[in-house]
Amino acid sequence: MKKAIIIGAVLLAIVAAILFRPQPQPNTAAQLLLDWTANTNHTGIYVALEKGWYKDEGIELKIITPSNTAVETVVGSGKVDFGISFQEYVTSSRLQGVPIVSIAAVIQHNTASFAALPESGIKSPRDFVGKRYGGWGLPIERAILETLIKADQGKGEPRYVQIGSGDLLRMLGRDADFVQIFYAWQGIEAKLRKLPLQIISMSDYFAVVPDYYTPVIITSEKKLRTDPQLVRKFMAATAKGYEFAEKHPRQAAEILIKHLPDTDPQLIKDSQKWLSPRYRADAPRWGEQKLEVWENFGNWLLKNKLIEGKLDAKRAFTNDFLPKED
């Protein structure tokens, strides 16, 4: 009898443990809107997704390819939680009342370049004068080019040709004499095509056109107020992904190739090798942003009448949601 009572008690304890044990909480759905077609700028995100690091943080992340709607407007309205943008767009959007905040710099320094074919005769910014610049027709393009030409003691301006998106390398010599490229992508692609390019890097002219963060990860002011824990967890997984990509470019490239089966795998591998050390560069941790970078570029935009009013740089970005330094 006593034995039966003991067995019954044990069984009751087991049933109670099963019935009342804590149930796993469902992951929180979150969305990230890209700025462009996925490329090595986004590798850390895909690494974190593939490794399950978002799920480890309780996040079910959906990556969305952009349509014609501005990423800044969509994120600012709260329709998606996070997005990929650029410092110049965050600056102009905030001054227009769009409540977005940059929460991480994807790449520590501006890697943009101007590219031309050797036969164009373009060797420095002064040679831009009279040449066809193929771009998007944005005021900032004109301001950057005019500043570079003046700094290089040139007189005059390029001929502006609006070419939009497409294969910029194939447009060189045909539709335009020089274009602006993302070196980690089109610059590497040109090498694979064995297409010689004359490259003029923005980094050589930071004294006249200040360095700026391109791209950055953004969220809304409301998200920071109402769900800071989600932002913190999202950044923990994302930072882990970029740190992995920085230390293991080959493995990171293989992960991105898996998610981009229609993209040249060699381009991804070579691009990743070039870009990985530039994610963090000289910063103490990946994603870190400096007030002086936001202020200096904001002042340059104002000086060139590209924005109306002075940017409150301290409110445009935050490092508060990055993982703590080791």
mmCIF file of C-alpha atoms in Angstrom:
data_model
loop_
_atom_site.group_PDB
_atom_site.id
_atom_site.type_symbol
_atom_site.label_atom_id
_atom_site.label_comp_id
_atom_site.label_asym_id
_atom_site.label_seq_id
_atom_site.Cartn_x
_atom_site.Cartn_y
_atom_site.Cartn_z
ATOM 1 C CA MET A 1 0.000 0.000 0.000
ATOM 2 C CA LYS A 2 2.768 2.361 1.008
ATOM 3 C CA LYS A 3 4.649 1.512 -2.199
ATOM 4 C CA ALA A 4 1.542 2.269 -4.292
ATOM 5 C CA ILE A 5 1.164 5.657 -2.577
ATOM 6 C CA ILE A 6 4.786 6.529 -3.311
ATOM 7 C CA ILE A 7 4.456 5.516 -6.962
ATOM 8 C CA GLY A 8 1.253 7.549 -7.264
ATOM 9 C CA ALA A 9 2.928 10.595 -5.773
ATOM 10 C CA VAL A 10 5.827 10.277 -8.199
ATOM 11 C CA LEU A 11 3.461 9.978 -11.144
ATOM 12 C CA LEU A 12 1.518 13.030 -9.983
ATOM 13 C CA ALA A 13 4.758 14.985 -9.708
ATOM 14 C CA ILE A 14 5.754 13.981 -13.237
ATOM 15 C CA VAL A 15 2.338 14.951 -14.649
ATOM 16 C CA ALA A 16 2.446 18.289 -12.816
ATOM 17 C CA ALA A 17 5.942 18.986 -14.133
ATOM 18 C CA ILE A 18 4.761 18.324 -17.676
ATOM 19 C CA LEU A 19 1.580 20.369 -17.340
ATOM 20 C CA PHE A 20 3.077 23.363 -15.591
ATOM 21 C CA ARG A 21 6.564 23.568 -17.085
ATOM 22 C CA PRO A 22 7.310 26.922 -18.771
ATOM 23 C CA GLN A 23 6.252 26.912 -22.392
ATOM 24 C CA PRO A 24 8.696 28.276 -24.999
ATOM 25 C CA GLN A 25 7.691 31.731 -26.168
ATOM 26 C CA PRO A 26 7.152 32.249 -29.913
ATOM 27 C CA ASN A 27 9.791 34.318 -31.687
ATOM 28 C CA THR A 28 9.048 37.975 -32.323
ATOM 29 C CA ALA A 29 8.548 38.735 -36.012
ATOM 30 C CA ALA A 30 10.728 41.551 -37.354
ATOM 31 C CA GLN A 31 11.415 42.889 -40.833
ATOM 32 C CA LEU A 32 14.531 44.398 -42.383
ATOM 33 C CA LEU A 33 14.171 46.397 -45.608
ATOM 34 C CA LEU A 34 17.322 46.447 -47.752
ATOM 35 C CA ASP A 35 18.518 49.497 -49.649
ATOM 36 C CA TRP A 36 19.281 47.606 -52.843
ATOM 37 C CA THR A 37 19.696 44.111 -54.207
ATOM 38 C CA ALA A 38 21.521 41.995 -51.629
ATOM 39 C CA ASN A 39 25.326 42.174 -51.836
ATOM 40 C CA THR A 40 28.385 42.048 -49.597
ATOM 41 C CA ASN A 41 27.261 45.167 -47.731
ATOM 42 C CA HIS A 42 24.640 42.859 -46.213
ATOM 43 C CA THR A 43 26.731 39.753 -45.566
ATOM 44 C CA GLY A 44 26.649 40.034 -41.770
ATOM 45 C CA ILE A 45 22.864 39.970 -41.808
ATOM 46 C CA TYR A 46 22.733 36.811 -43.909
ATOM 47 C CA VAL A 47 25.404 35.185 -41.748
ATOM 48 C CA ALA A 48 23.382 35.885 -38.605
ATOM 49 C CA LEU A 49 20.268 34.569 -40.338
ATOM 50 C CA GLU A 50 21.991 31.382 -41.537
ATOM 51 C CA LYS A 51 23.657 30.731 -38.185
ATOM 52 C CA GLY A 52 20.360 31.091 -36.341
ATOM 53 C CA TRP A 53 21.579 34.004 -34.260
ATOM 54 C CA TYR A 54 18.384 36.020 -34.741
ATOM 55 C CA LYS A 55 16.354 33.044 -33.545
ATOM 56 C CA ASP A 56 18.707 32.686 -30.600
ATOM 57 C CA GLU A 57 17.668 36.227 -29.686
ATOM 58 C CA GLY A 58 13.996 35.335 -30.097
ATOM 59 C CA ILE A 59 13.605 37.078 -33.467
ATOM 60 C CA GLU A 60 12.049 35.673 -36.635
ATOM 61 C CA LEU A 61 13.650 38.009 -39.165
ATOM 62 C CA LYS A 62 12.299 38.607 -42.661
ATOM 63 C CA ILE A 63 14.591 40.346 -45.171
ATOM 64 C CA ILE A 64 12.735 42.441 -47.744
ATOM 65 C CA THR A 65 14.094 43.649 -51.088
ATOM 66 C CA PRO A 66 13.151 47.307 -51.698
ATOM 67 C CA SER A 67 10.524 48.500 -54.149
ATOM 68 C CA ASN A 68 10.061 52.071 -55.325
ATOM 69 C CA THR A 69 9.208 53.360 -51.838
ATOM 70 C CA ALA A 70 12.003 55.098 -49.911
ATOM 71 C CA VAL A 71 13.391 52.925 -47.139
ATOM 72 C CA GLU A 72 13.523 55.919 -44.793
ATOM 73 C CA THR A 73 9.805 56.640 -45.172
ATOM 74 C CA VAL A 74 8.796 53.006 -44.673
ATOM 75 C CA VAL A 75 10.924 52.591 -41.540
ATOM 76 C CA GLY A 76 9.934 55.997 -40.162
ATOM 77 C CA SER A 77 6.246 55.134 -40.511
ATOM 78 C CA GLY A 78 6.746 51.904 -38.557
ATOM 79 C CA LYS A 79 5.687 49.636 -41.423
ATOM 80 C CA VAL A 80 8.960 47.729 -41.054
ATOM 81 C CA ASP A 81 11.217 47.557 -38.018
ATOM 82 C CA PHE A 82 14.649 48.098 -39.539
ATOM 83 C CA GLY A 83 16.204 49.244 -42.803
ATOM 84 C CA ILE A 84 19.445 49.912 -44.640
ATOM 85 C CA SER A 85 20.028 53.556 -45.506
ATOM 86 C CA PHE A 86 22.846 56.093 -45.904
ATOM 87 C CA GLN A 87 23.976 59.001 -43.777
ATOM 88 C CA GLU A 88 22.999 61.599 -46.368
ATOM 89 C CA TYR A 89 19.464 60.169 -46.611
ATOM 90 C CA VAL A 90 19.071 59.941 -42.850
ATOM 91 C CA THR A 91 20.174 63.581 -42.591
ATOM 92 C CA SER A 92 17.761 64.938 -45.196
ATOM 93 C CA SER A 93 14.914 62.701 -43.987
ATOM 94 C CA ARG A 94 15.222 63.840 -40.367
ATOM 95 C CA LEU A 95 15.218 67.477 -41.419
ATOM 96 C CA GLN A 96 11.980 66.739 -43.288
ATOM 97 C CA GLY A 97 10.446 65.281 -40.136
ATOM 98 C CA VAL A 98 10.936 61.566 -40.822
ATOM 99 C CA PRO A 99 11.610 60.068 -37.346
ATOM 100 C CA ILE A 100 14.444 57.636 -38.127
ATOM 101 C CA VAL A 101 17.694 56.995 -36.260
ATOM 102 C CA SER A 102 20.908 55.322 -37.414
ATOM 103 C CA ILE A 103 21.818 52.504 -35.008
ATOM 104 C CA ALA A 104 24.957 51.143 -36.712
ATOM 105 C CA ALA A 105 27.478 51.935 -39.436
ATOM 106 C CA VAL A 106 27.754 48.911 -41.714
ATOM 107 C CA ILE A 107 31.116 50.100 -43.087
ATOM 108 C CA GLN A 108 33.329 52.414 -41.048
ATOM 109 C CA HIS A 109 34.513 54.653 -43.913
ATOM 110 C CA ASN A 110 33.110 55.724 -47.270
ATOM 111 C CA THR A 111 34.405 53.335 -49.942
ATOM 112 C CA ALA A 112 32.761 55.030 -52.934
ATOM 113 C CA SER A 113 34.913 55.809 -55.961
ATOM 114 C CA PHE A 114 34.676 57.368 -59.394
ATOM 115 C CA ALA A 115 35.642 55.088 -62.255
ATOM 116 C CA ALA A 116 36.643 55.783 -65.851
ATOM 117 C CA LEU A 117 38.289 53.900 -68.676
ATOM 118 C CA PRO A 118 41.992 54.714 -69.142
ATOM 119 C CA GLU A 119 41.328 56.091 -72.630
ATOM 120 C CA SER A 120 38.974 58.721 -71.155
ATOM 121 C CA GLY A 121 41.971 60.810 -70.103
ATOM 122 C CA ILE A 122 40.601 61.100 -66.560
ATOM 123 C CA LYS A 123 43.385 60.809 -63.992
ATOM 124 C CA SER A 124 42.288 63.265 -61.294
ATOM 125 C CA PRO A 125 39.169 65.337 -60.482
ATOM 126 C CA ARG A 126 40.251 68.285 -62.636
ATOM 127 C CA ASP A 127 39.855 65.969 -65.633
ATOM 128 C CA PHE A 128 36.120 65.637 -64.892
ATOM 129 C CA VAL A 129 35.605 69.022 -66.557
ATOM 130 C CA GLY A 130 33.737 68.637 -69.844
ATOM 131 C CA LYS A 131 33.440 64.862 -69.475
ATOM 132 C CA ARG A 132 30.116 63.012 -69.303
ATOM 133 C CA TYR A 133 29.218 61.989 -65.768
ATOM 134 C CA GLY A 134 26.631 59.203 -65.687
ATOM 135 C CA GLY A 135 24.592 59.411 -62.507
ATOM 136 C CA TRP A 136 21.148 59.599 -60.945
ATOM 137 C CA GLY A 137 20.646 63.326 -61.295
ATOM 138 C CA LEU A 138 20.900 63.995 -57.554
ATOM 139 C CA PRO A 139 21.990 67.423 -56.251
ATOM 140 C CA ILE A 140 24.569 65.803 -53.958
ATOM 141 C CA GLU A 141 26.362 64.298 -56.970
ATOM 142 C CA ARG A 142 26.785 67.724 -58.506
ATOM 143 C CA ALA A 143 28.004 69.219 -55.220
ATOM 144 C CA ILE A 144 30.567 66.446 -54.657
ATOM 145 C CA LEU A 145 31.951 66.686 -58.192
ATOM 146 C CA GLU A 146 32.175 70.482 -58.131
ATOM 147 C CA THR A 147 33.948 70.345 -54.766
ATOM 148 C CA LEU A 148 36.464 67.763 -56.001
ATOM 149 C CA ILE A 149 37.173 69.702 -59.199
ATOM 150 C CA LYS A 150 37.743 72.932 -57.315
ATOM 151 C CA ALA A 151 40.011 71.194 -54.781
ATOM 152 C CA ASP A 152 42.067 69.820 -57.681
ATOM 153 C CA GLN A 153 42.378 73.348 -59.148
ATOM 154 C CA GLY A 154 40.109 72.574 -62.057
ATOM 155 C CA LYS A 155 37.777 75.091 -63.690
ATOM 156 C CA GLY A 156 34.387 74.185 -65.099
ATOM 157 C CA GLU A 157 32.089 71.255 -64.587
ATOM 158 C CA PRO A 158 31.201 67.867 -66.095
ATOM 159 C CA ARG A 159 28.377 67.209 -68.496
ATOM 160 C CA TYR A 160 25.670 65.522 -66.455
ATOM 161 C CA VAL A 161 23.973 62.504 -68.020
ATOM 162 C CA GLN A 162 21.228 60.726 -66.098
ATOM 163 C CA ILE A 163 21.643 56.989 -66.598
ATOM 164 C CA GLY A 164 20.023 55.589 -63.448
ATOM 165 C CA SER A 165 20.742 52.000 -62.475
ATOM 166 C CA GLY A 166 22.051 49.199 -64.633
ATOM 167 C CA ASP A 167 25.411 47.758 -65.593
ATOM 168 C CA LEU A 168 27.570 50.812 -64.965
ATOM 169 C CA LEU A 169 30.714 49.143 -66.279
ATOM 170 C CA ARG A 170 29.121 48.517 -69.680
ATOM 171 C CA MET A 171 27.970 52.128 -69.804
ATOM 172 C CA LEU A 172 31.520 53.474 -69.528
ATOM 173 C CA GLY A 173 32.724 54.868 -72.825
ATOM 174 C CA ARG A 174 29.302 54.352 -74.371
ATOM 175 C CA ASP A 175 26.843 56.344 -72.255
ATOM 176 C CA ALA A 176 29.240 58.130 -69.903
ATOM 177 C CA ASP A 177 32.926 58.900 -69.478
ATOM 178 C CA PHE A 178 32.912 58.283 -65.728
ATOM 179 C CA VAL A 179 30.523 57.007 -63.051
ATOM 180 C CA GLN A 180 30.401 56.591 -59.310
ATOM 181 C CA ILE A 181 30.791 52.996 -58.155
ATOM 182 C CA PHE A 182 30.704 50.909 -55.013
ATOM 183 C CA TYR A 183 34.273 49.667 -55.270
ATOM 184 C CA ALA A 184 33.697 46.460 -53.307
ATOM 185 C CA TRP A 185 31.218 45.406 -55.981
ATOM 186 C CA GLN A 186 31.719 47.090 -59.365
ATOM 187 C CA GLY A 187 35.421 47.651 -58.764
ATOM 188 C CA ILE A 188 35.953 43.968 -58.033
ATOM 189 C CA GLU A 189 33.661 42.995 -60.894
ATOM 190 C CA ALA A 190 35.802 45.052 -63.295
ATOM 191 C CA LYS A 191 38.865 43.068 -62.248
ATOM 192 C CA LEU A 192 37.053 39.802 -62.909
ATOM 193 C CA ARG A 193 36.075 41.088 -66.361
ATOM 194 C CA LYS A 194 39.697 42.175 -66.895
ATOM 195 C CA LEU A 195 38.398 45.677 -67.522
ATOM 196 C CA PRO A 196 41.074 48.242 -66.606
ATOM 197 C CA LEU A 197 39.715 51.223 -64.704
ATOM 198 C CA GLN A 198 41.097 54.542 -63.621
ATOM 199 C CA ILE A 199 39.878 54.868 -60.011
ATOM 200 C CA ILE A 200 39.527 58.074 -58.007
ATOM 201 C CA SER A 201 38.608 57.210 -54.424
ATOM 202 C CA MET A 202 36.540 59.460 -52.195
ATOM 203 C CA SER A 203 38.818 58.507 -49.306
ATOM 204 C CA ASP A 204 41.630 60.513 -50.929
ATOM 205 C CA TYR A 205 39.521 63.669 -50.663
ATOM 206 C CA PHE A 206 38.027 63.494 -47.169
ATOM 207 C CA ALA A 207 39.657 66.879 -46.478
ATOM 208 C CA VAL A 208 37.205 68.568 -48.856
ATOM 209 C CA VAL A 209 34.217 66.172 -48.866
ATOM 210 C CA PRO A 210 34.054 64.807 -45.305
ATOM 211 C CA ASP A 211 33.865 61.077 -44.662
ATOM 212 C CA TYR A 212 30.339 59.786 -44.098
ATOM 213 C CA TYR A 213 28.717 56.483 -43.208
ATOM 214 C CA THR A 214 27.383 54.562 -46.170
ATOM 215 C CA PRO A 215 25.461 52.413 -45.550
ATOM 216 C CA VAL A 216 23.891 52.459 -42.082
ATOM 217 C CA ILE A 217 21.192 50.454 -40.299
ATOM 218 C CA ILE A 218 18.158 52.481 -39.249
ATOM 219 C CA THR A 219 15.065 52.120 -37.121
ATOM 220 C CA SER A 220 12.340 54.503 -35.995
ATOM 221 C CA GLU A 221 12.351 56.739 -32.940
ATOM 222 C CA LYS A 222 9.128 55.030 -31.862
ATOM 223 C CA LYS A 223 10.738 51.584 -32.013
ATOM 224 C CA LEU A 224 13.583 52.790 -29.811
ATOM 225 C CA ARG A 225 11.055 54.086 -27.262
ATOM 226 C CA THR A 226 8.502 51.293 -27.275
ATOM 227 C CA ASP A 227 10.601 48.173 -27.913
ATOM 228 C CA PRO A 228 14.244 48.850 -27.034
ATOM 229 C CA GLN A 229 14.716 45.187 -26.140
ATOM 230 C CA LEU A 230 13.931 44.107 -29.718
ATOM 231 C CA VAL A 231 16.409 46.645 -31.077
ATOM 232 C CA ARG A 232 19.084 45.491 -28.652
ATOM 233 C CA LYS A 233 18.548 41.820 -29.533
ATOM 234 C CA PHE A 234 18.492 42.568 -33.259
ATOM 235 C CA MET A 235 21.768 44.432 -32.966
ATOM 236 C CA ALA A 236 23.351 41.652 -30.878
ATOM 237 C CA ALA A 237 22.714 39.107 -33.638
ATOM 238 C CA THR A 238 23.611 41.502 -36.457
ATOM 239 C CA ALA A 239 26.889 42.545 -34.848
ATOM 240 C CA LYS A 240 27.763 38.890 -34.348
ATOM 241 C CA GLY A 241 27.150 38.289 -38.054
ATOM 242 C CA TYR A 242 29.419 41.137 -39.162
ATOM 243 C CA GLU A 243 32.122 40.160 -36.682
ATOM 244 C CA PHE A 244 32.061 36.653 -38.171
ATOM 245 C CA ALA A 245 32.260 38.074 -41.698
ATOM 246 C CA GLU A 246 35.198 40.249 -40.670
ATOM 247 C CA LYS A 247 37.160 37.301 -39.265
ATOM 248 C CA HIS A 248 36.025 34.613 -41.718
ATOM 249 C CA PRO A 249 35.501 36.214 -45.156
ATOM 250 C CA ARG A 250 35.641 32.911 -47.050
ATOM 251 C CA GLN A 251 32.999 31.194 -44.918
ATOM 252 C CA ALA A 252 30.875 34.337 -44.895
ATOM 253 C CA ALA A 253 31.027 34.510 -48.691
ATOM 254 C CA GLU A 254 29.851 30.908 -48.965
ATOM 255 C CA ILE A 255 26.833 31.757 -46.824
ATOM 256 C CA LEU A 256 25.959 34.755 -48.994
ATOM 257 C CA ILE A 257 26.393 32.649 -52.143
ATOM 258 C CA LYS A 258 23.840 30.210 -50.745
ATOM 259 C CA HIS A 259 21.311 33.040 -50.398
ATOM 260 C CA LEU A 260 22.191 34.642 -53.764
ATOM 261 C CA PRO A 261 22.341 31.687 -56.181
ATOM 262 C CA ASP A 262 21.932 33.908 -59.251
ATOM 263 C CA THR A 263 24.985 36.054 -58.444
ATOM 264 C CA ASP A 264 28.504 35.257 -59.677
ATOM 265 C CA PRO A 265 30.050 33.320 -56.765
ATOM 266 C CA GLN A 266 33.568 34.505 -57.596
ATOM 267 C CA LEU A 267 32.403 38.105 -57.426
ATOM 268 C CA ILE A 268 30.972 37.487 -53.974
ATOM 269 C CA LYS A 269 34.162 35.756 -52.779
ATOM 270 C CA ASP A 270 36.499 38.459 -54.070
ATOM 271 C CA SER A 271 34.241 41.278 -52.919
ATOM 272 C CA GLN A 272 33.974 39.765 -49.460
ATOM 273 C CA LYS A 273 37.735 39.394 -49.174
ATOM 274 C CA TRP A 274 38.174 43.086 -50.013
ATOM 275 C CA LEU A 275 35.335 44.370 -47.842
ATOM 276 C CA SER A 276 35.594 42.269 -44.667
ATOM 277 C CA PRO A 277 38.443 44.225 -43.047
ATOM 278 C CA ARG A 278 36.636 47.476 -43.846
ATOM 279 C CA TYR A 279 33.465 46.712 -41.888
ATOM 280 C CA ARG A 280 35.103 47.784 -38.634
ATOM 281 C CA ALA A 281 38.440 49.185 -39.880
ATOM 282 C CA ASP A 282 39.865 51.405 -37.111
ATOM 283 C CA ALA A 283 36.747 51.528 -34.922
ATOM 284 C CA PRO A 284 36.773 49.898 -31.461
ATOM 285 C CA ARG A 285 33.835 47.676 -32.490
ATOM 286 C CA TRP A 286 31.676 47.009 -35.520
ATOM 287 C CA GLY A 287 28.870 49.529 -36.019
ATOM 288 C CA GLU A 288 30.417 52.361 -33.992
ATOM 289 C CA GLN A 289 29.509 55.875 -35.150
ATOM 290 C CA LYS A 290 31.222 59.158 -34.294
ATOM 291 C CA LEU A 291 29.500 62.459 -33.596
ATOM 292 C CA GLU A 292 32.148 64.359 -35.559
ATOM 293 C CA VAL A 293 31.394 62.339 -38.713
ATOM 294 C CA TRP A 294 27.715 63.225 -38.473
ATOM 295 C CA GLU A 295 28.429 66.878 -37.682
ATOM 296 C CA ASN A 296 31.130 67.418 -40.312
ATOM 297 C CA PHE A 297 29.145 65.905 -43.157
ATOM 298 C CA GLY A 298 25.956 67.620 -42.018
ATOM 299 C CA ASN A 299 27.766 70.963 -42.065
ATOM 300 C CA TRP A 300 29.111 70.219 -45.538
ATOM 301 C CA LEU A 301 25.593 69.442 -46.790
ATOM 302 C CA LEU A 302 24.343 72.713 -45.283
ATOM 303 C CA LYS A 303 27.236 74.712 -46.742
ATOM 304 C CA ASN A 304 26.422 73.339 -50.185
ATOM 305 C CA LYS A 305 22.700 74.087 -49.745
ATOM 306 C CA LEU A 306 21.760 70.424 -49.986
ATOM 307 C CA ILE A 307 19.712 70.609 -46.783
ATOM 308 C CA GLU A 308 17.665 73.344 -45.178
ATOM 309 C CA GLY A 309 18.587 73.861 -41.565
ATOM 310 C CA LYS A 310 21.275 72.441 -39.320
ATOM 311 C CA LEU A 311 21.100 68.777 -38.362
ATOM 312 C CA ASP A 312 20.848 67.873 -34.682
ATOM 313 C CA ALA A 313 23.536 65.220 -35.096
ATOM 314 C CA LYS A 314 23.240 63.896 -31.546
ATOM 315 C CA ARG A 315 19.698 62.730 -32.248
ATOM 316 C CA ALA A 316 20.408 61.332 -35.719
ATOM 317 C CA PHE A 317 22.379 58.317 -34.493
ATOM 318 C CA THR A 318 23.036 56.217 -31.413
ATOM 319 C CA ASN A 319 25.599 53.633 -30.324
ATOM 320 C CA ASP A 320 23.500 52.650 -27.310
ATOM 321 C CA PHE A 321 22.139 49.460 -28.848
ATOM 322 C CA LEU A 322 25.412 47.987 -30.018
ATOM 323 C CA PRO A 323 26.827 45.120 -27.968
ATOM 324 C CA LYS A 324 29.344 46.258 -25.373
ATOM 325 C CA GLU A 325 33.004 46.254 -26.333
ATOM 326 C CA ASP A 326 34.980 43.163 -25.322
#
